[in-house]
CSV table of C-alpha atoms and ligand atoms in Angstrom, one decimal:
chain,number,residue,atom,x,y,z
A,1,MET,CA,-105.0,-0.3,141.8
A,2,HIS,CA,-102.0,0.0,139.5
A,3,TYR,CA,-101.0,3.2,137.7
A,4,ALA,CA,-98.3,3.8,135.0
A,5,GLN,CA,-95.9,6.5,135.9
A,6,ILE,CA,-93.7,8.2,133.2
A,7,THR,CA,-90.3,7.6,134.7
A,8,GLY,CA,-88.1,8.3,131.6
A,9,TRP,CA,-88.2,10.5,128.5
A,10,GLY,CA,-86.0,11.3,125.5
A,11,LYS,CA,-85.9,12.6,122.0
A,12,CYS,CA,-83.9,12.4,118.8
A,13,VAL,CA,-84.1,15.4,116.4
A,14,PRO,CA,-81.7,14.9,113.4
A,15,PRO,CA,-79.1,17.6,113.2
A,16,THR,CA,-79.8,18.7,109.6
A,17,ILE,CA,-82.1,21.6,109.1
A,18,LEU,CA,-84.4,22.3,106.1
A,19,THR,CA,-85.5,26.0,106.3
A,20,ASN,CA,-88.4,27.6,104.5
A,21,LYS,CA,-85.9,29.4,102.4
A,22,ASP,CA,-84.4,26.0,101.3
A,23,LEU,CA,-87.9,25.0,100.2
A,24,THR,CA,-88.2,28.1,98.0
A,25,THR,CA,-85.1,26.9,96.0
A,26,PHE,CA,-87.1,24.1,94.3
A,27,MET,CA,-90.8,24.8,95.0
A,28,ASP,CA,-93.2,27.7,94.3
A,29,THR,CA,-93.6,28.8,97.9
A,30,THR,CA,-92.5,31.6,100.3
A,31,ASP,CA,-91.3,31.9,103.9
A,32,GLU,CA,-94.2,34.3,104.4
A,33,TRP,CA,-96.9,31.8,103.2
A,34,ILE,CA,-95.5,28.9,105.3
A,35,THR,CA,-95.0,31.0,108.4
A,36,SER,CA,-98.4,32.7,108.2
A,37,ARG,CA,-100.4,29.5,107.4
A,38,THR,CA,-98.6,27.1,109.7
A,39,GLY,CA,-96.1,28.9,112.0
A,40,ILE,CA,-93.3,26.6,110.7
A,41,LYS,CA,-89.9,28.1,110.1
A,42,GLU,CA,-87.8,25.0,109.7
A,43,ARG,CA,-87.8,21.2,110.1
A,44,ARG,CA,-85.3,18.4,110.4
A,45,ILE,CA,-84.3,15.9,107.8
A,46,CYS,CA,-83.0,12.4,108.8
A,47,HIS,CA,-79.8,11.2,107.2
A,48,CYS,CA,-79.9,7.6,108.5
A,49,ASN,CA,-82.8,5.3,109.2
A,50,PHE,CA,-86.0,5.6,111.3
A,51,SER,CA,-84.9,2.9,113.8
A,52,ASP,CA,-81.6,4.9,114.4
A,53,MET,CA,-83.7,7.9,115.6
A,54,ALA,CA,-85.9,5.6,117.7
A,55,LEU,CA,-82.8,3.9,119.3
A,56,VAL,CA,-81.4,7.3,120.4
A,57,ALA,CA,-84.7,8.4,121.9
A,58,ALA,CA,-85.2,5.0,123.6
A,59,LYS,CA,-81.7,5.1,125.1
A,60,GLN,CA,-82.2,8.5,126.5
A,61,ALA,CA,-85.6,7.5,128.0
A,62,LEU,CA,-84.1,4.4,129.6
A,63,ALA,CA,-81.2,6.4,131.0
A,64,ALA,CA,-83.7,9.0,132.4
A,65,ALA,CA,-85.5,6.1,134.2
A,66,ASN,CA,-82.2,4.4,135.1
A,67,LEU,CA,-83.3,1.1,133.6
A,68,LYS,CA,-81.5,-1.6,131.7
A,69,PRO,CA,-82.9,-2.6,128.3
A,70,THR,CA,-83.7,-6.0,129.6
A,71,ASP,CA,-86.0,-4.5,132.3
A,72,ILE,CA,-88.5,-3.5,129.5
A,73,ASP,CA,-91.3,-6.1,128.8
A,74,LEU,CA,-93.1,-4.3,126.0
A,75,ILE,CA,-92.1,-1.9,123.2
A,76,LEU,CA,-94.9,0.0,121.5
A,77,LEU,CA,-93.7,2.1,118.5
A,78,GLY,CA,-96.2,4.6,117.0
A,79,ALA,CA,-95.4,5.6,113.4
A,80,LEU,CA,-96.8,5.4,109.9
A,81,THR,CA,-93.3,5.2,108.4
A,82,ASN,CA,-90.8,2.3,109.1
A,83,ASP,CA,-87.5,0.9,108.2
A,84,SER,CA,-89.2,-2.0,106.4
A,85,TYR,CA,-92.7,-3.5,106.3
A,86,CYS,CA,-91.3,-6.8,107.6
A,87,PRO,CA,-89.8,-7.0,110.2
A,88,ASN,CA,-91.5,-4.3,112.1
A,89,THR,CA,-89.5,-1.3,113.4
A,90,ALA,CA,-90.2,-2.1,117.1
A,91,SER,CA,-88.4,-5.4,116.6
A,92,LEU,CA,-85.4,-3.7,115.1
A,93,VAL,CA,-85.3,-1.3,118.1
A,94,GLN,CA,-85.6,-4.3,120.5
A,95,ASP,CA,-82.7,-5.9,118.8
A,96,ALA,CA,-80.4,-2.8,118.7
A,97,LEU,CA,-81.2,-2.0,122.3
A,98,GLY,CA,-80.8,-5.5,123.6
A,99,ALA,CA,-84.3,-5.4,125.1
A,100,THR,CA,-84.6,-9.2,124.9
A,101,ASN,CA,-87.5,-9.5,127.3
A,102,ALA,CA,-89.8,-7.1,125.3
A,103,ALA,CA,-92.7,-7.9,123.0
A,104,SER,CA,-92.5,-5.5,120.1
A,105,ILE,CA,-95.4,-3.9,118.4
A,106,ASP,CA,-95.7,-1.1,115.7
A,107,ILE,CA,-98.9,1.0,115.9
A,108,ASN,CA,-99.8,2.7,112.7
A,109,SER,CA,-102.3,5.4,113.6
A,110,ALA,CA,-100.3,8.2,112.0
A,111,CYS,CA,-99.9,11.4,114.1
A,112,THR,CA,-101.8,9.8,117.0
A,113,GLY,CA,-99.4,6.8,117.1
A,114,PHE,CA,-97.7,8.0,120.3
A,115,LEU,CA,-100.9,8.8,122.1
A,116,TYR,CA,-102.5,5.5,121.1
A,117,GLY,CA,-99.3,3.8,122.4
A,118,LEU,CA,-99.4,5.7,125.7
A,119,HIS,CA,-103.1,4.8,126.1
A,120,ILE,CA,-102.5,1.1,125.3
A,121,GLY,CA,-99.3,0.8,127.4
A,122,THR,CA,-100.8,2.5,130.4
A,123,ASN,CA,-103.9,0.3,130.3
A,124,LEU,CA,-101.8,-2.9,129.9
A,125,ILE,CA,-99.9,-1.9,133.0
A,126,ARG,CA,-103.1,-1.0,134.9
A,127,ALA,CA,-104.5,-4.4,134.0
A,128,GLY,CA,-101.3,-6.0,135.4
A,129,ALA,CA,-100.2,-7.6,132.1
A,130,HIS,CA,-97.0,-5.6,131.8
A,131,LYS,CA,-94.7,-3.7,134.2
A,132,LYS,CA,-92.2,-1.7,132.3
A,133,VAL,CA,-93.2,-0.4,128.9
A,134,LEU,CA,-91.2,1.7,126.4
A,135,VAL,CA,-93.5,3.9,124.2
A,136,ILE,CA,-91.9,5.4,121.2
A,137,GLY,CA,-93.4,7.8,118.7
A,138,GLY,CA,-91.7,9.2,115.6
A,139,GLU,CA,-91.6,9.5,111.9
A,140,PHE,CA,-89.2,9.5,109.0
A,141,ILE,CA,-91.7,11.3,106.8
A,142,SER,CA,-89.2,13.0,104.5
A,143,HIS,CA,-88.5,9.6,103.0
A,144,TYR,CA,-92.2,9.3,101.9
A,145,MET,CA,-92.7,12.9,100.8
A,146,ASP,CA,-93.9,13.9,97.4
A,147,TRP,CA,-91.5,16.9,97.0
A,148,SER,CA,-93.5,18.2,94.0
A,149,ARG,CA,-96.6,18.9,96.2
A,150,ARG,CA,-96.1,22.2,97.9
A,151,GLU,CA,-99.4,22.0,99.9
A,152,VAL,CA,-98.1,19.0,101.9
A,153,ALA,CA,-94.3,19.0,101.6
A,154,VAL,CA,-93.8,22.2,103.6
A,155,LEU,CA,-95.7,20.8,106.6
A,156,PHE,CA,-93.6,17.9,107.8
A,157,GLY,CA,-90.3,17.0,109.4
A,158,ASP,CA,-88.4,14.0,110.9
A,159,ALA,CA,-88.0,13.3,114.6
A,160,CYS,CA,-88.6,10.7,117.3
A,161,GLY,CA,-89.3,10.7,121.0
A,162,ALA,CA,-89.9,8.0,123.7
A,163,VAL,CA,-91.1,7.6,127.3
A,164,VAL,CA,-90.8,4.8,129.8
A,165,LEU,CA,-93.9,3.7,131.8
A,166,GLU,CA,-93.5,1.8,135.1
A,167,ALA,CA,-96.1,0.3,137.3
A,168,THR,CA,-96.8,2.2,140.5
A,169,GLU,CA,-99.5,2.3,143.2
A,170,GLU,CA,-99.4,6.2,143.2
A,171,ALA,CA,-102.2,7.9,141.2
A,172,VAL,CA,-99.8,9.4,138.6
A,173,GLY,CA,-99.2,9.0,134.8
A,174,LEU,CA,-102.0,8.9,132.3
A,175,ILE,CA,-105.0,9.2,134.7
A,176,ALA,CA,-107.6,9.6,132.0
A,177,SER,CA,-107.5,9.0,128.2
A,178,LYS,CA,-109.7,8.6,125.2
A,179,ILE,CA,-108.9,7.5,121.7
A,180,GLY,CA,-111.1,7.3,118.6
A,181,CYS,CA,-111.3,7.6,114.8
A,182,ASP,CA,-113.4,9.8,112.5
A,183,ALA,CA,-113.1,7.2,109.7
A,184,GLU,CA,-115.7,8.8,107.4
A,185,ALA,CA,-113.1,11.4,106.6
A,186,ASN,CA,-110.2,8.9,106.0
A,187,HIS,CA,-109.9,10.2,102.5
A,188,ALA,CA,-108.7,13.6,103.9
A,189,ILE,CA,-105.1,12.3,104.4
A,190,GLU,CA,-103.9,9.5,102.2
A,191,ILE,CA,-100.5,8.2,101.1
A,192,THR,CA,-101.1,6.6,97.7
A,193,ASN,CA,-99.3,4.2,95.4
A,194,LEU,CA,-98.0,2.0,98.3
A,195,GLY,CA,-99.9,-1.0,99.6
A,196,SER,CA,-102.3,-3.7,98.2
A,197,ALA,CA,-105.0,-1.2,97.2
A,198,PHE,CA,-102.6,0.0,94.4
A,199,SER,CA,-101.7,-2.1,91.5
A,200,LYS,CA,-98.1,-3.3,91.5
A,201,THR,CA,-98.1,-3.2,87.7
A,202,SER,CA,-98.9,0.5,87.6
A,203,GLU,CA,-96.0,2.8,86.7
A,204,ASP,CA,-97.1,4.9,89.7
A,205,PHE,CA,-96.5,2.1,92.2
A,206,LEU,CA,-94.0,3.2,94.9
A,207,TYR,CA,-94.3,6.9,94.0
A,208,ASN,CA,-95.8,7.7,97.4
A,209,GLY,CA,-98.4,10.3,96.4
A,210,TRP,CA,-100.4,12.3,99.0
A,211,ASN,CA,-104.0,13.2,99.0
A,212,PHE,CA,-104.4,16.0,101.5
A,213,GLU,CA,-107.5,18.1,102.2
A,214,GLY,CA,-105.9,20.6,104.6
A,215,GLN,CA,-109.0,22.6,105.5
A,216,GLU,CA,-111.1,19.5,106.1
A,217,VAL,CA,-108.4,18.1,108.4
A,218,PHE,CA,-108.1,21.5,110.1
A,219,LYS,CA,-111.8,21.7,111.0
A,220,ARG,CA,-112.1,18.1,112.1
A,221,ALA,CA,-108.8,18.2,114.1
A,222,VAL,CA,-109.9,21.1,116.2
A,223,LYS,CA,-113.3,19.7,116.9
A,224,ALA,CA,-112.1,16.1,117.7
A,225,MET,CA,-109.1,17.2,119.9
A,226,SER,CA,-111.2,19.8,121.9
A,227,GLN,CA,-114.0,17.3,122.5
A,228,ALA,CA,-111.7,14.5,123.6
A,229,ALA,CA,-109.8,17.0,125.9
A,230,GLY,CA,-113.1,18.0,127.5
A,231,ASP,CA,-114.1,14.3,127.9
A,232,VAL,CA,-110.8,13.3,129.7
A,233,LEU,CA,-111.0,16.3,132.0
A,234,ALA,CA,-114.6,15.3,132.9
A,235,GLU,CA,-113.5,11.7,133.5
A,236,ALA,CA,-110.7,12.8,135.8
A,237,GLY,CA,-112.9,15.4,137.6
A,238,ILE,CA,-110.4,18.2,136.7
A,239,THR,CA,-111.3,21.6,135.4
A,240,ILE,CA,-109.3,23.4,132.6
A,241,ASP,CA,-108.1,25.9,135.2
A,242,GLN,CA,-106.4,23.2,137.1
A,243,VAL,CA,-104.4,22.2,134.0
A,244,ASN,CA,-100.8,23.4,134.2
A,245,LEU,CA,-99.6,22.7,130.7
A,246,VAL,CA,-101.1,21.5,127.4
A,247,VAL,CA,-98.6,19.5,125.3
A,248,PRO,CA,-100.6,18.9,122.1
A,249,HIS,CA,-99.7,17.4,118.7
A,250,GLN,CA,-97.8,20.0,116.8
A,251,ALA,CA,-99.3,20.1,113.3
A,252,ASN,CA,-99.8,23.8,112.8
A,253,LYS,CA,-99.7,26.9,115.0
A,254,ARG,CA,-103.1,28.0,113.9
A,255,ILE,CA,-104.6,24.6,115.0
A,256,LEU,CA,-102.9,25.1,118.4
A,257,ASP,CA,-104.3,28.6,118.8
A,258,ALA,CA,-107.8,27.4,117.8
A,259,LEU,CA,-107.6,24.5,120.2
A,260,ALA,CA,-106.5,26.7,123.1
A,261,LYS,CA,-109.4,29.1,122.4
A,262,ARG,CA,-111.9,26.3,122.2
A,263,ILE,CA,-110.9,24.5,125.4
A,264,GLY,CA,-110.5,27.9,127.2
A,265,ILE,CA,-106.8,27.9,128.2
A,266,PRO,CA,-104.4,30.8,127.8
A,267,GLU,CA,-101.8,30.4,125.0
A,268,ASP,CA,-98.9,30.7,127.4
A,269,LYS,CA,-100.0,27.3,128.9
A,270,VAL,CA,-99.7,25.6,125.5
A,271,PHE,CA,-96.3,24.2,124.7
A,272,VAL,CA,-95.3,25.0,121.1
A,273,ASN,CA,-92.2,23.9,119.1
A,274,VAL,CA,-93.8,23.5,115.7
A,275,HIS,CA,-91.7,26.4,114.4
A,276,LYS,CA,-88.5,24.4,114.9
A,277,TYR,CA,-89.6,20.9,113.7
A,278,GLY,CA,-92.8,21.2,111.6
A,279,ASN,CA,-95.2,18.3,112.0
A,280,THR,CA,-93.2,15.2,112.9
A,281,SER,CA,-96.4,13.2,113.1
A,282,ALA,CA,-96.2,10.6,116.0
A,283,GLY,CA,-93.0,12.3,117.1
A,284,THR,CA,-94.5,15.6,118.1
A,285,ILE,CA,-95.9,14.7,121.5
A,286,PRO,CA,-92.9,12.8,123.0
A,287,VAL,CA,-90.5,15.4,121.7
A,288,ALA,CA,-92.6,18.2,123.1
A,289,LEU,CA,-93.0,16.4,126.4
A,290,THR,CA,-89.2,15.9,126.6
A,291,GLU,CA,-88.6,19.6,125.8
A,292,SER,CA,-91.2,20.7,128.3
A,293,LEU,CA,-89.2,18.9,131.0
A,294,GLU,CA,-85.9,20.2,129.7
A,295,GLU,CA,-87.3,23.8,129.9
A,296,ASN,CA,-88.8,23.3,133.4
A,297,ARG,CA,-92.3,23.8,132.1
A,298,ILE,CA,-93.5,20.7,134.1
A,299,LYS,CA,-93.4,20.7,137.9
A,300,PRO,CA,-94.0,17.8,140.3
A,301,GLY,CA,-97.7,17.0,140.6
A,302,ASP,CA,-98.7,19.1,137.6
A,303,TYR,CA,-101.6,18.2,135.4
A,304,VAL,CA,-100.5,17.9,131.8
A,305,LEU,CA,-103.2,17.7,129.1
A,306,THR,CA,-102.3,16.2,125.7
A,307,ALA,CA,-104.3,15.8,122.5
A,308,SER,CA,-103.7,14.6,119.0
A,309,PHE,CA,-105.2,13.8,115.6
A,310,GLY,CA,-103.9,12.2,112.4
A,311,ALA,CA,-104.6,10.2,109.3
A,312,GLY,CA,-107.5,7.9,109.8
A,313,LEU,CA,-108.7,10.4,111.0
A,314,THR,CA,-107.5,9.1,114.3
A,315,TRP,CA,-107.8,11.3,117.4
A,316,GLY,CA,-107.1,11.1,121.1
A,317,ALA,CA,-106.6,13.0,124.3
A,318,GLY,CA,-105.0,12.2,127.7
A,319,LEU,CA,-104.6,13.8,131.1
A,320,ILE,CA,-101.2,13.1,132.8
A,321,ARG,CA,-100.7,13.7,136.5
A,322,TRP,CA,-96.9,14.2,136.7
A,323,GLY,CA,-95.0,12.4,139.5
A,324,GLU,CA,-92.4,13.8,141.9
A,325,ARG,CA,-89.4,13.6,139.5
A,326,THR,CA,-89.0,16.0,136.6
A,327,THR,CA,-85.2,15.4,136.0
A,328,PRO,CA,-83.5,12.4,134.5
A,329,LEU,CA,-81.9,9.9,136.9
A,330,THR,CA,-79.0,9.4,134.5
A,331,GLN,CA,-78.0,10.7,131.0
A,332,SER,CA,-77.3,8.8,127.8
A,333,ASP,CA,-74.7,10.1,125.4
A,334,ALA,CA,-76.5,8.3,122.5
A,335,LYS,CA,-76.7,10.4,119.3
A,336,LEU,CA,-77.0,9.9,115.6
A,337,PRO,CA,-73.9,9.4,113.5
A,338,PRO,CA,-72.6,12.8,112.2
A,339,CYS,CA,-73.9,14.1,108.8
A,340,ASN,CA,-71.7,16.0,106.4
A,341,LYS,CA,-74.5,16.9,103.9
A,342,THR,CA,-77.0,19.7,103.9
A,343,ALA,CA,-80.7,19.0,103.9
A,344,LEU,CA,-81.0,19.9,100.3
A,345,GLU,CA,-78.1,17.5,99.4
A,346,ILE,CA,-79.8,14.7,101.4
A,347,LEU,CA,-83.1,15.3,99.6
A,348,ALA,CA,-81.7,16.0,96.1
A,349,PRO,CA,-82.4,12.5,94.6
A,350,SER,CA,-85.9,12.4,96.0
A,351,ILE,CA,-86.7,15.9,94.8
A,352,GLN,CA,-85.5,15.1,91.3
A,353,ARG,CA,-87.4,11.8,91.2
A,354,TYR,CA,-90.7,13.5,92.2
A,355,THR,CA,-90.4,16.6,90.1
A,356,GLN,CA,-89.6,14.4,87.0
A,357,TYR,CA,-92.5,12.1,87.9
A,358,ARG,CA,-94.9,15.0,88.3
A,359,ALA,CA,-93.7,16.5,84.9
A,360,ARG,CA,-94.2,13.1,83.3
A,361,THR,CA,-97.7,12.5,84.7
A,362,GLU,CA,-98.9,16.0,83.9
A,363,GLN,CA,-97.8,15.6,80.3
A,364,ALA,CA,-99.6,12.3,79.9
B,401,ACO,N1,-96.9,27.8,99.3
B,401,ACO,C1,-97.6,28.8,98.6
B,401,ACO,N2,-98.9,28.7,98.3
B,401,ACO,C2,-99.5,27.5,98.7
B,401,ACO,C3,-98.8,26.4,99.3
B,401,ACO,C4,-97.4,26.7,99.6
B,401,ACO,N3,-96.6,25.7,100.2
B,401,ACO,N4,-99.6,25.4,99.5
B,401,ACO,C5,-100.8,25.8,99.0
B,401,ACO,N5,-100.7,27.1,98.5
B,401,ACO,C6,-101.8,27.9,97.9
B,401,ACO,C7,-102.9,27.0,97.3
B,401,ACO,O1,-102.6,26.6,96.0
B,401,ACO,C8,-104.0,28.1,97.3
B,401,ACO,O2,-103.9,28.9,96.2
B,401,ACO,P1,-105.2,29.5,95.4
B,401,ACO,O3,-105.9,30.3,96.4
B,401,ACO,O4,-104.6,30.2,94.3
B,401,ACO,O5,-106.0,28.3,95.0
B,401,ACO,C9,-103.8,28.9,98.6
B,401,ACO,O6,-102.4,28.7,98.9
B,401,ACO,C10,-104.6,28.6,99.8
B,401,ACO,O7,-104.6,27.2,100.0
B,401,ACO,P2,-105.4,26.5,101.2
B,401,ACO,O8,-105.3,25.0,101.1
B,401,ACO,O9,-106.8,27.1,101.2
B,401,ACO,O10,-104.6,27.1,102.5
B,401,ACO,P3,-105.1,27.0,104.0
B,401,ACO,O11,-105.2,28.3,104.6
B,401,ACO,O12,-106.2,26.0,104.2
B,401,ACO,O13,-103.7,26.3,104.6
B,401,ACO,C11,-102.9,24.2,105.4
B,401,ACO,C12,-103.3,25.0,104.2
B,401,ACO,C13,-101.7,24.9,106.1
B,401,ACO,C14,-102.5,22.8,104.9
B,401,ACO,C15,-104.0,24.1,106.4
B,401,ACO,O14,-105.2,23.7,105.8
B,401,ACO,C16,-103.7,23.1,107.5
B,401,ACO,O15,-102.9,23.3,108.3
B,401,ACO,N6,-104.5,22.0,107.6
B,401,ACO,C17,-104.2,21.0,108.6
B,401,ACO,C18,-103.3,19.9,108.0
B,401,ACO,C19,-102.4,19.2,109.0
B,401,ACO,O16,-101.6,19.7,109.6
B,401,ACO,N7,-102.6,17.9,109.1
B,401,ACO,C20,-101.7,17.0,109.9
B,401,ACO,C21,-102.2,15.7,109.9
B,401,ACO,S1,-101.2,14.8,108.8
B,401,ACO,C22,-101.0,13.2,109.3
B,401,ACO,O17,-101.7,12.8,110.2
B,401,ACO,C23,-100.0,12.4,108.6
């Protein structure tokens, strides 16, 4: 029986910080509203391209596993954002890394993109089809944000994470997982004015609007994640008391608290970094997993439970049995190029474009 051990991990969080106070300079919001409703204090804004973040995270993960790029036979990249629609971002990462032996696939299932990738990569290794898989999850969501919509713009940030999976005979890695989709509510999170459903001749085309029904998403997210978490624990024959750490999708602190209560785990066993990065969509779980290891929150042999939900509404959960090693084998010095702008300076053209667009459409 093959298993897929997580042998490498890494993250890329852009250096430029957008605080709640920064948001109040161009939007009718307050630090108090954002903090009390979401737990978010600040988020990161990317100053280069999505594949640049993915490359840094991937190099760190490969160094942690002490592998060469050519050892990798598959790259799965979970994201709803990309450098370009064609070619896909996974192929850009393959090229920049020099991972010439790797098939390269983008997985667009929004915030669950990483968990979907972990599930698919693990099961391809377990089936014997692949041996060394790089799973990346991340998002350059600030590029697609409608900065005139306070109910959605305050929630998100940019970041990327990655793990390396390697075939092993030991019963470690993702030992149980379940993914699914609550598609009847797919209207609850939509990016509009981009794609073939929207007329290219419309003046709105390429003004990525957001339909976002926060309360609907909240309810369905807690229900789907807790049900999926219960199912994977049952599949693995593990009780919630045996779980050492929960590393869930970081959308909102209130969702994390509700999830912890519903699955019956104390809050101190739930890893939280949403206050620092906001919701980085498919980036949240690999970044949180990497930070859990950096902060010694994961010990050899631990059971780590993860769960996610996102646009679609896609959902998933997984139970990871950690292996013996919790430290990187080698370190990479890869990082993003320096940035000499503030977050507000980076975003200024986009904020202006959307506020003017909003004023124009409200007048019409
Ligand atoms: N600042 C100040 N006031 C605001 C803001 C803001 N940024 N946004 C909305 N408000 C106002 C509303 O206009 C409303 O005002 P009103 O009462 O005068 O009408 C009031 O605050 C309450 O709004 P609600 O939407 O009811 O606020 P709620 O408590 O539901 O919190 C939130 C909203 C934080 C979005 C919550 O519903 C949530 O977290 N939902 C989950 C969403 C999520 O994280 N999804 C992630 C998936 S995304 C993906 O997959 C790509």
